[in-house]
PDB file of C-alpha atoms and ligand atoms in Angstrom:
ATOM      1  CA  MET B  27      68.466 150.982 147.527  1.00 55.00           C
ATOM      2  CA  SER B  28      66.297 150.408 150.601  1.00 63.00           C
ATOM      3  CA  ALA B  29      64.804 147.487 152.533  1.00 74.00           C
ATOM      4  CA  ILE B  30      61.577 146.124 151.118  1.00 83.00           C
ATOM      5  CA  ASP B  31      58.362 145.374 152.984  1.00 87.00           C
ATOM      6  CA  PRO B  32      57.018 142.257 151.205  1.00 90.00           C
ATOM      7  CA  SER B  33      53.616 142.549 152.907  1.00 87.00           C
ATOM      8  CA  ALA B  34      53.071 145.980 151.307  1.00 88.00           C
ATOM      9  CA  THR B  35      53.877 144.636 147.846  1.00 93.00           C
ATOM     10  CA  ASP B  36      50.911 144.856 145.488  1.00 95.00           C
ATOM     11  CA  ALA B  37      50.645 141.977 143.021  1.00 97.00           C
ATOM     12  CA  ALA B  38      48.223 140.375 140.592  1.00 98.00           C
ATOM     13  CA  SER B  39      48.179 137.465 138.147  1.00 98.00           C
ATOM     14  CA  ALA B  40      46.175 136.663 135.052  1.00 98.00           C
ATOM     15  CA  THR B  41      46.218 133.646 132.764  1.00 98.00           C
ATOM     16  CA  ASP B  42      44.227 132.735 129.673  1.00 98.00           C
ATOM     17  CA  THR B  43      44.029 129.936 127.112  1.00 97.00           C
ATOM     18  CA  GLY B  44      44.256 132.448 124.255  1.00 97.00           C
ATOM     19  CA  GLN B  45      42.315 132.386 120.978  1.00 97.00           C
ATOM     20  CA  THR B  46      43.663 129.300 119.226  1.00 95.00           C
ATOM     21  CA  ARG B  47      44.701 126.689 121.804  1.00 94.00           C
ATOM     22  CA  SER B  48      42.187 124.257 123.289  1.00 92.00           C
ATOM     23  CA  ASN B  49      43.691 124.094 126.785  1.00 94.00           C
ATOM     24  CA  ASN B  50      45.852 126.249 129.017  1.00 96.00           C
ATOM     25  CA  GLN B  51      49.251 124.639 129.630  1.00 97.00           C
ATOM     26  CA  ASP B  52      50.555 127.697 131.502  1.00 98.00           C
ATOM     27  CA  ALA B  53      50.379 127.865 135.282  1.00 98.00           C
ATOM     28  CA  CYS B  54      51.188 130.479 137.885  1.00 98.00           C
ATOM     29  CA  GLY B  55      51.213 130.803 141.654  1.00 98.00           C
ATOM     30  CA  GLU B  56      51.912 133.111 144.539  1.00 97.00           C
ATOM     31  CA  PHE B  57      53.242 131.898 147.893  1.00 97.00           C
ATOM     32  CA  SER B  58      54.239 133.331 151.299  1.00 95.00           C
ATOM     33  CA  ASP B  59      56.606 131.785 153.808  1.00 93.00           C
ATOM     34  CA  ALA B  60      56.606 132.014 157.635  1.00 90.00           C
ATOM     35  CA  ASP B  61      58.867 135.109 157.525  1.00 90.00           C
ATOM     36  CA  GLY B  62      56.461 136.969 155.235  1.00 92.00           C
ATOM     37  CA  ALA B  63      58.658 136.649 152.135  1.00 95.00           C
ATOM     38  CA  ARG B  64      56.675 136.194 148.924  1.00 97.00           C
ATOM     39  CA  LEU B  65      57.305 134.156 145.813  1.00 98.00           C
ATOM     40  CA  PHE B  66      55.741 134.607 142.386  1.00 98.00           C
ATOM     41  CA  VAL B  67      56.043 131.864 139.750  1.00 98.00           C
ATOM     42  CA  VAL B  68      55.061 131.503 136.088  1.00 98.00           C
ATOM     43  CA  ALA B  69      55.487 128.211 134.195  1.00 98.00           C
ATOM     44  CA  ASP B  70      54.756 127.441 130.531  1.00 98.00           C
ATOM     45  CA  GLY B  71      54.332 123.726 129.954  1.00 97.00           C
ATOM     46  CA  MET B  72      54.984 121.791 126.784  1.00 94.00           C
ATOM     47  CA  GLY B  73      54.755 118.265 125.440  1.00 86.00           C
ATOM     48  CA  GLY B  74      51.983 115.900 124.500  1.00 70.00           C
ATOM     49  CA  HIS B  75      48.265 116.254 124.861  1.00 72.00           C
ATOM     50  CA  ALA B  76      48.123 116.628 128.649  1.00 82.00           C
ATOM     51  CA  GLY B  77      51.823 116.706 129.516  1.00 93.00           C
ATOM     52  CA  GLY B  78      52.365 120.460 129.296  1.00 95.00           C
ATOM     53  CA  ALA B  79      49.613 121.305 131.752  1.00 96.00           C
ATOM     54  CA  VAL B  80      50.777 118.596 134.178  1.00 97.00           C
ATOM     55  CA  ALA B  81      54.397 119.784 133.980  1.00 97.00           C
ATOM     56  CA  SER B  82      53.640 123.472 134.577  1.00 98.00           C
ATOM     57  CA  ARG B  83      51.269 122.690 137.470  1.00 98.00           C
ATOM     58  CA  LEU B  84      53.835 120.361 139.078  1.00 98.00           C
ATOM     59  CA  ALA B  85      56.520 123.034 138.673  1.00 98.00           C
ATOM     60  CA  VAL B  86      54.477 125.762 140.373  1.00 98.00           C
ATOM     61  CA  GLU B  87      53.372 123.409 143.199  1.00 98.00           C
ATOM     62  CA  THR B  88      56.861 122.063 143.859  1.00 98.00           C
ATOM     63  CA  ILE B  89      58.610 125.447 143.675  1.00 98.00           C
ATOM     64  CA  GLY B  90      56.026 126.882 146.092  1.00 98.00           C
ATOM     65  CA  LYS B  91      56.349 123.963 148.497  1.00 98.00           C
ATOM     66  CA  VAL B  92      60.153 124.103 148.662  1.00 98.00           C
ATOM     67  CA  PHE B  93      60.004 127.893 149.116  1.00 97.00           C
ATOM     68  CA  ARG B  94      57.597 127.598 152.061  1.00 97.00           C
ATOM     69  CA  THR B  95      59.601 124.901 153.843  1.00 95.00           C
ATOM     70  CA  SER B  96      63.225 125.774 153.010  1.00 93.00           C
ATOM     71  CA  SER B  97      65.492 127.206 155.701  1.00 89.00           C
ATOM     72  CA  GLU B  98      68.226 128.214 153.264  1.00 91.00           C
ATOM     73  CA  GLY B  99      68.846 131.758 152.027  1.00 92.00           C
ATOM     74  CA  PRO B 100      67.008 133.032 148.930  1.00 94.00           C
ATOM     75  CA  GLU B 101      69.593 131.836 146.406  1.00 96.00           C
ATOM     76  CA  GLY B 102      69.817 128.300 147.835  1.00 96.00           C
ATOM     77  CA  THR B 103      66.046 128.138 148.221  1.00 97.00           C
ATOM     78  CA  LEU B 104      65.366 129.060 144.601  1.00 98.00           C
ATOM     79  CA  ARG B 105      67.983 126.669 143.293  1.00 98.00           C
ATOM     80  CA  ALA B 106      66.630 123.819 145.430  1.00 98.00           C
ATOM     81  CA  ALA B 107      63.041 124.669 144.427  1.00 98.00           C
ATOM     82  CA  PHE B 108      63.759 124.558 140.691  1.00 98.00           C
ATOM     83  CA  GLU B 109      65.914 121.419 140.950  1.00 98.00           C
ATOM     84  CA  SER B 110      63.221 119.717 142.968  1.00 98.00           C
ATOM     85  CA  ALA B 111      60.586 120.683 140.370  1.00 98.00           C
ATOM     86  CA  ASN B 112      62.852 119.301 137.633  1.00 98.00           C
ATOM     87  CA  GLU B 113      63.185 115.972 139.450  1.00 98.00           C
ATOM     88  CA  ARG B 114      59.506 115.655 140.202  1.00 98.00           C
ATOM     89  CA  ILE B 115      58.399 116.345 136.617  1.00 97.00           C
ATOM     90  CA  PHE B 116      61.121 114.075 135.189  1.00 97.00           C
ATOM     91  CA  GLU B 117      60.056 111.186 137.458  1.00 97.00           C
ATOM     92  CA  ARG B 118      56.375 111.687 136.726  1.00 96.00           C
ATOM     93  CA  ALA B 119      57.085 111.666 132.982  1.00 95.00           C
ATOM     94  CA  GLN B 120      58.650 108.203 133.311  1.00 94.00           C
ATOM     95  CA  GLU B 121      55.510 106.812 134.951  1.00 93.00           C
ATOM     96  CA  SER B 122      53.118 107.344 132.081  1.00 91.00           C
ATOM     97  CA  GLU B 123      53.380 107.107 128.310  1.00 91.00           C
ATOM     98  CA  ASP B 124      50.989 110.045 127.911  1.00 91.00           C
ATOM     99  CA  LEU B 125      53.344 112.289 129.864  1.00 94.00           C
ATOM    100  CA  ALA B 126      56.643 111.138 128.360  1.00 93.00           C
ATOM    101  CA  GLY B 127      58.878 114.032 127.343  1.00 92.00           C
ATOM    102  CA  MET B 128      56.801 116.696 129.086  1.00 96.00           C
ATOM    103  CA  GLY B 129      58.573 119.767 130.398  1.00 97.00           C
ATOM    104  CA  THR B 130      58.035 123.365 131.369  1.00 98.00           C
ATOM    105  CA  THR B 131      59.718 126.743 131.622  1.00 98.00           C
ATOM    106  CA  GLY B 132      59.873 128.436 135.008  1.00 98.00           C
ATOM    107  CA  VAL B 133      60.455 132.008 136.121  1.00 98.00           C
ATOM    108  CA  ALA B 134      60.199 133.042 139.763  1.00 98.00           C
ATOM    109  CA  LEU B 135      60.644 136.291 141.700  1.00 98.00           C
ATOM    110  CA  LEU B 136      61.320 136.155 145.441  1.00 98.00           C
ATOM    111  CA  VAL B 137      60.463 139.305 147.416  1.00 96.00           C
ATOM    112  CA  GLY B 138      61.991 139.124 150.897  1.00 91.00           C
ATOM    113  CA  GLU B 139      62.914 141.715 153.500  1.00 83.00           C
ATOM    114  CA  GLY B 140      66.463 142.303 152.279  1.00 80.00           C
ATOM    115  CA  GLU B 141      67.543 144.975 149.836  1.00 78.00           C
ATOM    116  CA  HIS B 142      67.581 142.487 146.979  1.00 90.00           C
ATOM    117  CA  LEU B 143      64.932 140.555 145.172  1.00 96.00           C
ATOM    118  CA  TRP B 144      65.934 137.206 143.717  1.00 97.00           C
ATOM    119  CA  LEU B 145      65.109 135.929 140.281  1.00 98.00           C
ATOM    120  CA  ALA B 146      65.325 132.345 139.028  1.00 98.00           C
ATOM    121  CA  HIS B 147      64.558 131.082 135.570  1.00 98.00           C
ATOM    122  CA  VAL B 148      64.784 128.238 133.093  1.00 98.00           C
ATOM    123  CA  GLY B 149      63.457 128.468 129.530  1.00 97.00           C
ATOM    124  CA  ASP B 150      61.896 131.391 127.662  1.00 96.00           C
ATOM    125  CA  SER B 151      59.395 132.760 130.158  1.00 98.00           C
ATOM    126  CA  ARG B 152      60.601 136.224 131.061  1.00 98.00           C
ATOM    127  CA  ALA B 153      61.005 138.765 133.845  1.00 98.00           C
ATOM    128  CA  TYR B 154      60.944 142.490 133.148  1.00 98.00           C
ATOM    129  CA  ARG B 155      61.415 145.534 135.371  1.00 98.00           C
ATOM    130  CA  PHE B 156      59.687 148.863 134.784  1.00 98.00           C
ATOM    131  CA  ARG B 157      61.524 151.789 136.418  1.00 96.00           C
ATOM    132  CA  ASP B 158      61.736 155.514 135.603  1.00 94.00           C
ATOM    133  CA  GLY B 159      59.592 155.090 132.506  1.00 94.00           C
ATOM    134  CA  ARG B 160      61.811 152.350 131.073  1.00 96.00           C
ATOM    135  CA  LEU B 161      61.151 148.631 130.598  1.00 98.00           C
ATOM    136  CA  GLU B 162      64.175 146.370 131.026  1.00 98.00           C
ATOM    137  CA  ARG B 163      64.300 142.634 130.390  1.00 97.00           C
ATOM    138  CA  LEU B 164      65.984 140.879 133.320  1.00 98.00           C
ATOM    139  CA  THR B 165      66.184 137.357 131.898  1.00 97.00           C
ATOM    140  CA  THR B 166      67.982 135.828 128.929  1.00 95.00           C
ATOM    141  CA  ASP B 167      65.833 133.271 127.116  1.00 96.00           C
ATOM    142  CA  HIS B 168      67.270 129.775 127.091  1.00 96.00           C
ATOM    143  CA  SER B 169      66.136 129.429 123.495  1.00 94.00           C
ATOM    144  CA  LEU B 170      67.697 128.590 120.148  1.00 95.00           C
ATOM    145  CA  VAL B 171      66.936 132.019 118.667  1.00 94.00           C
ATOM    146  CA  GLU B 172      68.411 133.867 121.671  1.00 94.00           C
ATOM    147  CA  ALA B 173      71.606 131.783 121.373  1.00 95.00           C
ATOM    148  CA  MET B 174      71.778 132.525 117.633  1.00 95.00           C
ATOM    149  CA  GLN B 175      71.258 136.233 118.339  1.00 93.00           C
ATOM    150  CA  GLN B 176      74.050 136.254 120.925  1.00 93.00           C
ATOM    151  CA  ARG B 177      76.395 134.740 118.361  1.00 95.00           C
ATOM    152  CA  GLY B 178      75.400 137.442 115.886  1.00 96.00           C
ATOM    153  CA  LEU B 179      73.867 134.914 113.482  1.00 96.00           C
ATOM    154  CA  ILE B 180      70.436 136.566 113.386  1.00 95.00           C
ATOM    155  CA  THR B 181      68.939 139.911 114.408  1.00 94.00           C
ATOM    156  CA  ALA B 182      66.176 140.490 116.989  1.00 89.00           C
ATOM    157  CA  GLU B 183      63.761 141.092 114.089  1.00 90.00           C
ATOM    158  CA  GLU B 184      64.727 137.781 112.482  1.00 93.00           C
ATOM    159  CA  ALA B 185      64.438 135.990 115.847  1.00 91.00           C
ATOM    160  CA  ALA B 186      60.867 137.266 116.286  1.00 87.00           C
ATOM    161  CA  VAL B 187      59.674 135.474 113.132  1.00 89.00           C
ATOM    162  CA  HIS B 188      62.165 132.573 113.037  1.00 93.00           C
ATOM    163  CA  PRO B 189      60.483 129.191 112.354  1.00 92.00           C
ATOM    164  CA  GLU B 190      62.360 127.656 115.292  1.00 92.00           C
ATOM    165  CA  ARG B 191      61.644 130.450 117.761  1.00 90.00           C
ATOM    166  CA  ASN B 192      59.768 127.994 120.004  1.00 87.00           C
ATOM    167  CA  VAL B 193      62.778 125.709 120.495  1.00 92.00           C
ATOM    168  CA  ILE B 194      64.027 126.066 124.064  1.00 93.00           C
ATOM    169  CA  LEU B 195      67.417 124.846 125.199  1.00 94.00           C
ATOM    170  CA  ARG B 196      66.702 124.433 128.895  1.00 96.00           C
ATOM    171  CA  SER B 197      63.511 123.329 130.610  1.00 97.00           C
ATOM    172  CA  LEU B 198      62.275 121.702 133.797  1.00 98.00           C
ATOM    173  CA  GLY B 199      61.553 117.965 133.683  1.00 96.00           C
ATOM    174  CA  VAL B 200      63.002 116.960 130.327  1.00 95.00           C
ATOM    175  CA  GLN B 201      66.367 115.775 131.636  1.00 95.00           C
ATOM    176  CA  SER B 202      67.419 114.301 134.984  1.00 96.00           C
ATOM    177  CA  SER B 203      69.203 117.517 135.999  1.00 96.00           C
ATOM    178  CA  VAL B 204      68.904 121.192 135.128  1.00 97.00           C
ATOM    179  CA  GLU B 205      71.038 124.323 135.260  1.00 97.00           C
ATOM    180  CA  VAL B 206      69.087 127.174 136.873  1.00 98.00           C
ATOM    181  CA  ASP B 207      69.925 130.883 136.483  1.00 98.00           C
ATOM    182  CA  VAL B 208      69.551 132.570 139.886  1.00 98.00           C
ATOM    183  CA  THR B 209      70.283 136.307 140.146  1.00 97.00           C
ATOM    184  CA  PRO B 210      69.980 138.992 142.851  1.00 97.00           C
ATOM    185  CA  ILE B 211      68.122 142.101 141.692  1.00 96.00           C
ATOM    186  CA  ALA B 212      68.760 145.488 143.332  1.00 94.00           C
ATOM    187  CA  SER B 213      65.308 146.941 143.834  1.00 92.00           C
ATOM    188  CA  GLU B 214      64.097 150.525 144.241  1.00 92.00           C
ATOM    189  CA  PRO B 215      60.819 151.756 145.763  1.00 93.00           C
ATOM    190  CA  GLY B 216      58.112 151.881 143.124  1.00 94.00           C
ATOM    191  CA  ASP B 217      59.734 149.290 140.828  1.00 96.00           C
ATOM    192  CA  ARG B 218      57.241 147.191 138.879  1.00 97.00           C
ATOM    193  CA  TYR B 219      58.119 143.649 137.867  1.00 98.00           C
ATOM    194  CA  LEU B 220      56.457 141.538 135.221  1.00 98.00           C
ATOM    195  CA  LEU B 221      56.738 137.769 134.895  1.00 98.00           C
ATOM    196  CA  CYS B 222      55.225 136.375 131.713  1.00 98.00           C
ATOM    197  CA  SER B 223      55.026 133.425 129.370  1.00 98.00           C
ATOM    198  CA  ASP B 224      55.965 133.882 125.712  1.00 96.00           C
ATOM    199  CA  GLY B 225      52.244 134.104 124.913  1.00 97.00           C
ATOM    200  CA  LEU B 226      52.647 137.759 125.928  1.00 98.00           C
ATOM    201  CA  SER B 227      56.242 138.611 124.974  1.00 96.00           C
ATOM    202  CA  SER B 228      56.030 137.120 121.476  1.00 94.00           C
ATOM    203  CA  VAL B 229      52.982 139.153 120.442  1.00 95.00           C
ATOM    204  CA  VAL B 230      52.867 142.392 122.473  1.00 97.00           C
ATOM    205  CA  PRO B 231      55.768 144.789 121.705  1.00 96.00           C
ATOM    206  CA  GLU B 232      57.798 145.967 124.706  1.00 96.00           C
ATOM    207  CA  PRO B 233      56.871 149.689 124.362  1.00 97.00           C
ATOM    208  CA  GLU B 234      53.195 148.702 124.694  1.00 97.00           C
ATOM    209  CA  ILE B 235      53.935 146.564 127.767  1.00 98.00           C
ATOM    210  CA  ALA B 236      55.807 149.539 129.253  1.00 98.00           C
ATOM    211  CA  ALA B 237      52.858 151.880 128.633  1.00 97.00           C
ATOM    212  CA  VAL B 238      50.494 149.525 130.492  1.00 98.00           C
ATOM    213  CA  LEU B 239      52.849 149.161 133.470  1.00 97.00           C
ATOM    214  CA  ALA B 240      53.340 152.941 133.616  1.00 96.00           C
ATOM    215  CA  ARG B 241      49.645 153.742 133.932  1.00 96.00           C
ATOM    216  CA  ASN B 242      48.097 150.882 135.893  1.00 97.00           C
ATOM    217  CA  ARG B 243      48.155 149.163 139.262  1.00 96.00           C
ATOM    218  CA  PRO B 244      48.995 145.411 139.088  1.00 98.00           C
ATOM    219  CA  ALA B 245      45.409 144.064 138.876  1.00 98.00           C
ATOM    220  CA  ALA B 246      44.440 146.319 135.967  1.00 98.00           C
ATOM    221  CA  ALA B 247      47.832 145.902 134.270  1.00 98.00           C
ATOM    222  CA  ALA B 248      47.653 142.073 134.414  1.00 98.00           C
ATOM    223  CA  SER B 249      44.208 141.900 132.850  1.00 98.00           C
ATOM    224  CA  LEU B 250      45.035 144.546 130.203  1.00 98.00           C
ATOM    225  CA  LEU B 251      48.181 142.673 129.132  1.00 98.00           C
ATOM    226  CA  VAL B 252      46.242 139.421 128.672  1.00 98.00           C
ATOM    227  CA  ASP B 253      43.585 141.316 126.671  1.00 98.00           C
ATOM    228  CA  MET B 254      46.291 142.810 124.438  1.00 98.00           C
ATOM    229  CA  ALA B 255      47.743 139.349 123.664  1.00 98.00           C
ATOM    230  CA  ASN B 256      44.253 138.134 122.759  1.00 98.00           C
ATOM    231  CA  GLN B 257      43.595 141.191 120.594  1.00 97.00           C
ATOM    232  CA  ARG B 258      46.702 140.221 118.623  1.00 97.00           C
ATOM    233  CA  GLY B 259      45.210 136.848 117.835  1.00 96.00           C
ATOM    234  CA  GLY B 260      46.063 135.121 121.140  1.00 96.00           C
ATOM    235  CA  PRO B 261      48.111 132.447 119.320  1.00 96.00           C
ATOM    236  CA  ASP B 262      49.349 130.893 122.583  1.00 95.00           C
ATOM    237  CA  ASN B 263      48.401 130.521 126.235  1.00 97.00           C
ATOM    238  CA  VAL B 264      49.218 133.773 128.011  1.00 98.00           C
ATOM    239  CA  THR B 265      50.163 134.287 131.656  1.00 98.00           C
ATOM    240  CA  VAL B 266      51.319 137.422 133.458  1.00 98.00           C
ATOM    241  CA  GLN B 267      52.153 138.421 137.014  1.00 98.00           C
ATOM    242  CA  VAL B 268      52.667 142.080 137.893  1.00 98.00           C
ATOM    243  CA  ILE B 269      54.409 142.907 141.161  1.00 98.00           C
ATOM    244  CA  GLN B 270      54.744 146.459 142.461  1.00 97.00           C
ATOM    245  CA  ILE B 271      57.295 147.276 145.157  1.00 94.00           C
ATOM    246  CA  PRO B 272      55.871 149.824 147.647  1.00 91.00           C
ATOM    247  CA  GLY B 273      56.991 153.467 147.630  1.00 87.00           C
ATOM    248  CA  GLY B 274      57.868 155.740 144.728  1.00 76.00           C
ATOM    249  CA  THR B 275      54.163 156.344 144.104  1.00 56.00           C
ATOM    250  CA  ARG B 276      52.670 159.071 141.965  1.00 50.00           C
ATOM    251  CA  GLU B 277      52.904 161.579 144.837  1.00 38.00           C
ATOM    252  CA  GLU B 278      56.627 160.936 145.132  1.00 41.00           C
ATOM    253  CA  ALA B 279      57.046 161.176 141.382  1.00 43.00           C
ATOM    254  CA  ILE B 280      55.463 164.639 141.498  1.00 36.00           C
ATOM    255  CA  ALA B 281      57.534 165.753 144.491  1.00 39.00           C
ATOM    256  CA  PRO B 282      60.751 166.550 142.552  1.00 40.00           C
ATOM    257  CA  ARG B 283      58.799 168.982 140.342  1.00 40.00           C
ATOM    258  CA  VAL B 284      57.257 170.620 143.427  1.00 39.00           C
ATOM    259  CA  ARG B 285      60.697 170.917 144.975  1.00 41.00           C
ATOM    260  CA  ALA B 286      61.998 172.378 141.702  1.00 43.00           C
ATOM    261  CA  GLY B 287      59.191 174.965 141.862  1.00 44.00           C
ATOM    262  CA  ALA B 288      60.057 175.782 145.468  1.00 45.00           C
ATOM    263  CA  ALA B 289      63.715 176.187 144.491  1.00 46.00           C
ATOM    264  CA  SER B 290      62.900 178.649 141.710  1.00 51.00           C
ATOM    265  CA  ALA B 291      60.655 180.632 144.107  1.00 52.00           C
ATOM    266  CA  GLY B 292      63.618 180.725 146.489  1.00 49.00           C
ATOM    267  CA  ARG B 293      65.856 182.050 143.717  1.00 55.00           C
ATOM    268  CA  ARG B 294      63.280 184.741 142.861  1.00 58.00           C
ATOM    269  CA  LEU B 295      63.180 185.820 146.530  1.00 57.00           C
ATOM    270  CA  ALA B 296      66.984 186.028 146.698  1.00 60.00           C
ATOM    271  CA  ARG B 297      67.026 188.137 143.521  1.00 64.00           C
ATOM    272  CA  MET B 298      64.363 190.474 145.011  1.00 64.00           C
ATOM    273  CA  ARG B 299      66.479 190.808 148.174  1.00 67.00           C
ATOM    274  CA  ARG B 300      69.524 191.762 146.082  1.00 70.00           C
ATOM    275  CA  VAL B 301      67.449 194.354 144.176  1.00 68.00           C
ATOM    276  CA  ALA B 302      66.077 195.736 147.469  1.00 70.00           C
ATOM    277  CA  LEU B 303      69.562 195.916 148.967  1.00 71.00           C
ATOM    278  CA  ALA B 304      70.907 197.750 145.910  1.00 73.00           C
ATOM    279  CA  ALA B 305      67.930 200.149 145.982  1.00 73.00           C
ATOM    280  CA  GLY B 306      68.520 200.745 149.707  1.00 72.00           C
ATOM    281  CA  LEU B 307      72.208 201.529 149.125  1.00 73.00           C
ATOM    282  CA  VAL B 308      71.349 203.997 146.332  1.00 73.00           C
ATOM    283  CA  GLY B 309      68.810 205.612 148.699  1.00 72.00           C
ATOM    284  CA  VAL B 310      71.387 205.953 151.503  1.00 72.00           C
ATOM    285  CA  LEU B 311      73.921 207.470 149.067  1.00 75.00           C
ATOM    286  CA  LEU B 312      71.307 209.939 147.738  1.00 76.00           C
ATOM    287  CA  LEU B 313      70.367 210.894 151.311  1.00 76.00           C
ATOM    288  CA  ALA B 314      74.049 211.374 152.191  1.00 74.00           C
ATOM    289  CA  LEU B 315      74.486 213.551 149.069  1.00 74.00           C
ATOM    290  CA  VAL B 316      71.450 215.705 150.003  1.00 72.00           C
ATOM    291  CA  LEU B 317      72.686 216.087 153.603  1.00 75.00           C
ATOM    292  CA  TRP B 318      76.184 216.995 152.347  1.00 77.00           C
ATOM    293  CA  MET B 319      74.740 219.585 149.950  1.00 76.00           C
ATOM    294  CA  VAL B 320      72.561 221.055 152.724  1.00 73.00           C
ATOM    295  CA  ALA B 321      75.544 221.130 155.132  1.00 75.00           C
ATOM    296  CA  THR B 322      77.931 222.762 152.642  1.00 72.00           C
ATOM    297  CA  HIS B 323      75.518 225.526 151.404  1.00 67.00           C
TER     298      HIS B 323
HETATM  299 CA1   CA X 411      53.966 129.312 125.429  1.00 53.82          CA
END
């Protein structure tokens, strides 16, 4: 684990309406505070004709605003940001019949100067980490199917096609208060993080997401992932953010093999020295034998 330089973090976002929806109710944003820390947010709105888009936009705006102005530590900041977004959306929903019942998911990654990143989430938008060739999901969906899976009632395969797979158990703005999951994440140089709405995770299998993150910088990865969701019918709005922690680049990935090569060359040299030493000893013994024979005859 080592300290992170947020300013050297490479990141990109992409969002798309998809192939079947008429409007994009997802939203995303990227913010920096006065200390140079960075915050990435994805929100997937739901409810009514316009409500979903209003809710997700309000969530991203409010979370960003609290992040930029908060003087608390990362955990307190994220909690306050999500709670504030919840309140603002809930209040706005009371003001207009069109917006009644609107809500949104929220997933946010805070990259500061410490050794940890911080993750906050509500709903079924996800965060993943790609490290050492492996994709790991960092969030647990607050959804009916995830809860059923955890109780052993259905399998992952059944969850993926379950008729109620869109039912989420926690969201921002639907109730007057919300429980937010906030977690520190131990980061390593070269880690790649993905925030996404279910428009990606419900249609693109994880091994394919991993392959894209393995081979591409954030800008290319973000646009490829959105394309892949659309190629699979784009049944939902799709939003992705890809964040790459500096260090651990391709050069560094190659270095261990180079060092392994150097080590085996070193072993070859040592073996040659041993052979030379043995040959030298035999030579000295032969010379001694010749001298002894000459001296004794
Ligand atoms: Ca969605």
